């Protein structure tokens, strides 16, 4: 029987995708509680964050960026529209396309949460890894997801 102190780590301890998922869940948990205190699910927060960056976006673009199935996103947009956080309107370029944008109230909430997310990231990531390793981590993750370097 192998000695547990000298045995090689198991599969999960060296499985990159598992480690990334666990790290994301652990590091994000306390920020997700901040979003929940504002009455937002994680998916709703993602949509607000996307719109904060983009100004407006089509439902299909929001689905891609927020990692949500389009039918689920459509329902979610209805919920946050009922809260007065977003507006839907037909695109002037493509009448079949619906654009979503933040209301003034939604923009204020999104900006506040983005500021809190940045502070949370500093505390949960940058303070632990340091600026250089955090930037390297961002570079590696952008490479994995196929985004060009910044």
Tab-separated table of C-alpha atoms in Angstrom:
chain	number	residue	atom	x	y	z
A	1	UNK	CA	0.000	0.000	0.000
A	2	UNK	CA	1.505	3.391	-0.947
A	3	UNK	CA	2.428	5.826	1.797
A	4	UNK	CA	-0.093	8.728	1.566
A	5	UNK	CA	2.647	11.246	2.421
A	6	UNK	CA	4.818	10.211	-0.542
A	7	UNK	CA	2.125	9.173	-3.036
A	8	UNK	CA	1.715	11.160	-6.222
A	9	UNK	CA	-1.173	13.587	-6.198
A	10	UNK	CA	-4.417	12.328	-7.667
A	11	UNK	CA	-5.872	13.241	-11.023
A	12	UNK	CA	-7.866	16.269	-9.808
A	13	UNK	CA	-4.890	17.847	-8.049
A	14	UNK	CA	-3.163	18.194	-11.415
A	15	UNK	CA	-6.164	18.608	-13.723
A	16	UNK	CA	-6.010	22.172	-15.008
A	17	UNK	CA	-9.725	22.526	-15.746
A	18	UNK	CA	-10.685	21.317	-12.272
A	19	UNK	CA	-8.176	23.684	-10.645
A	20	UNK	CA	-9.460	26.614	-12.718
A	21	UNK	CA	-13.075	25.814	-11.783
A	22	UNK	CA	-12.294	25.488	-8.069
A	23	UNK	CA	-10.202	28.665	-8.055
A	24	UNK	CA	-12.955	30.588	-9.843
A	25	UNK	CA	-15.648	29.328	-7.478
A	26	UNK	CA	-13.630	30.040	-4.336
A	27	UNK	CA	-12.378	33.454	-5.398
A	28	UNK	CA	-15.777	34.554	-6.755
A	29	UNK	CA	-17.938	33.367	-3.860
A	30	UNK	CA	-17.656	36.473	-1.670
A	31	UNK	CA	-18.225	38.839	-4.607
A	32	UNK	CA	-21.275	36.848	-5.656
A	33	UNK	CA	-22.620	37.494	-2.150
A	34	UNK	CA	-22.198	41.241	-2.811
A	35	UNK	CA	-24.194	40.911	-6.042
A	36	UNK	CA	-26.839	38.836	-4.226
A	37	UNK	CA	-27.181	41.596	-1.617
A	38	UNK	CA	-28.216	43.840	-4.529
A	39	UNK	CA	-30.818	41.254	-5.532
A	40	UNK	CA	-28.798	39.972	-8.501
A	41	UNK	CA	-27.997	36.431	-9.501
A	42	UNK	CA	-24.526	35.696	-10.887
A	43	UNK	CA	-25.989	35.595	-14.410
A	44	UNK	CA	-27.709	38.975	-13.935
A	45	UNK	CA	-24.445	40.456	-12.663
A	46	UNK	CA	-22.630	39.127	-15.756
A	47	UNK	CA	-25.175	40.775	-18.048
A	48	UNK	CA	-24.863	44.115	-16.234
A	49	UNK	CA	-21.061	43.877	-16.383
A	50	UNK	CA	-21.178	43.172	-20.131
A	51	UNK	CA	-23.478	46.133	-20.733
A	52	UNK	CA	-21.284	48.321	-18.526
A	53	UNK	CA	-18.420	47.639	-20.938
A	54	UNK	CA	-20.368	47.669	-24.204
A	55	UNK	CA	-23.060	50.296	-23.681
A	56	UNK	CA	-25.558	48.210	-25.648
A	57	UNK	CA	-25.505	44.738	-27.121
A	58	UNK	CA	-27.691	42.347	-29.041
A	59	UNK	CA	-29.225	39.442	-27.167
A	60	UNK	CA	-27.038	37.004	-29.120
A	61	UNK	CA	-23.881	38.950	-28.245
A	62	UNK	CA	-24.898	39.099	-24.579
A	63	UNK	CA	-25.578	35.355	-24.586
A	64	UNK	CA	-22.084	34.677	-25.919
A	65	UNK	CA	-20.319	37.047	-23.516
A	66	UNK	CA	-22.335	36.147	-20.404
A	67	UNK	CA	-22.074	32.390	-21.069
A	68	UNK	CA	-25.849	31.970	-21.056
A	69	UNK	CA	-28.180	30.102	-23.378
A	70	UNK	CA	-30.144	32.664	-25.402
A	71	UNK	CA	-33.580	31.493	-24.218
A	72	UNK	CA	-32.484	31.707	-20.569
A	73	UNK	CA	-30.954	35.117	-21.231
A	74	UNK	CA	-34.187	36.421	-22.771
A	75	UNK	CA	-36.064	35.475	-19.579
A	76	UNK	CA	-33.325	37.017	-17.416
A	77	UNK	CA	-33.415	40.267	-19.407
A	78	UNK	CA	-37.166	40.424	-18.790
A	79	UNK	CA	-36.566	40.140	-15.036
A	80	UNK	CA	-33.961	42.877	-14.899
A	81	UNK	CA	-36.024	45.033	-17.251
A	82	UNK	CA	-38.927	44.741	-14.797
A	83	UNK	CA	-36.533	46.029	-12.112
A	84	UNK	CA	-35.810	49.073	-14.284
A	85	UNK	CA	-32.160	48.156	-14.913
A	86	UNK	CA	-32.215	47.591	-18.688
A	87	UNK	CA	-34.205	48.552	-21.756
A	88	UNK	CA	-34.794	46.534	-24.918
A	89	UNK	CA	-35.198	48.140	-28.321
A	90	UNK	CA	-35.155	47.052	-31.953
A	91	UNK	CA	-31.875	47.635	-33.742
A	92	UNK	CA	-31.937	50.385	-36.390
A	93	UNK	CA	-29.582	48.283	-38.541
A	94	UNK	CA	-31.404	44.967	-38.303
A	95	UNK	CA	-35.076	45.094	-37.339
A	96	UNK	CA	-34.964	41.419	-36.294
A	97	UNK	CA	-32.253	42.146	-33.750
A	98	UNK	CA	-33.026	43.406	-30.248
A	99	UNK	CA	-30.508	45.623	-28.481
A	100	UNK	CA	-30.256	45.763	-24.708
A	101	UNK	CA	-28.852	48.732	-22.818
A	102	UNK	CA	-28.629	49.875	-19.235
A	103	UNK	CA	-31.032	52.440	-17.843
A	104	UNK	CA	-29.572	55.232	-15.730
A	105	UNK	CA	-30.379	53.190	-12.621
A	106	UNK	CA	-28.820	50.078	-14.186
A	107	UNK	CA	-25.712	52.031	-15.185
A	108	UNK	CA	-25.293	53.340	-11.621
A	109	UNK	CA	-25.701	49.849	-10.140
A	110	UNK	CA	-23.349	48.302	-12.717
A	111	UNK	CA	-20.686	50.982	-12.116
A	112	UNK	CA	-20.932	50.482	-8.352
A	113	UNK	CA	-20.648	46.699	-8.693
A	114	UNK	CA	-17.744	46.972	-11.157
A	115	UNK	CA	-15.887	49.141	-8.620
A	116	UNK	CA	-16.614	46.571	-5.906
A	117	UNK	CA	-15.527	43.740	-8.238
A	118	UNK	CA	-12.213	45.495	-8.898
A	119	UNK	CA	-11.643	45.955	-5.163
A	120	UNK	CA	-12.567	42.323	-4.576
A	121	UNK	CA	-10.155	41.192	-7.312
A	122	UNK	CA	-7.339	43.223	-5.724
A	123	UNK	CA	-7.972	41.602	-2.347
A	124	UNK	CA	-8.686	38.055	-3.548
A	125	UNK	CA	-6.156	37.818	-6.385
A	126	UNK	CA	-3.634	40.630	-6.809
A	127	UNK	CA	-2.769	40.902	-3.107
A	128	UNK	CA	-2.089	37.148	-3.034
A	129	UNK	CA	-0.307	36.748	-6.370
A	130	UNK	CA	1.263	40.165	-6.816
A	131	UNK	CA	0.841	42.450	-9.822
A	132	UNK	CA	3.274	40.591	-12.138
A	133	UNK	CA	1.745	37.137	-11.540
A	134	UNK	CA	-1.781	38.541	-11.867
A	135	UNK	CA	-0.898	40.086	-15.223
A	136	UNK	CA	0.733	36.807	-16.298
A	137	UNK	CA	-2.388	34.894	-15.222
A	138	UNK	CA	-4.544	37.265	-17.298
A	139	UNK	CA	-2.235	36.737	-20.277
A	140	UNK	CA	-2.428	32.942	-19.911
A	141	UNK	CA	-6.222	32.956	-19.541
A	142	UNK	CA	-6.663	35.252	-22.560
A	143	UNK	CA	-4.456	32.858	-24.544
A	144	UNK	CA	-6.572	29.880	-23.453
A	145	UNK	CA	-9.816	31.543	-24.475
A	146	UNK	CA	-8.402	32.855	-27.732
A	147	UNK	CA	-8.397	36.563	-26.968
A	148	UNK	CA	-5.577	38.678	-28.371
A	149	UNK	CA	-3.046	40.096	-25.903
A	150	UNK	CA	-3.884	43.492	-24.400
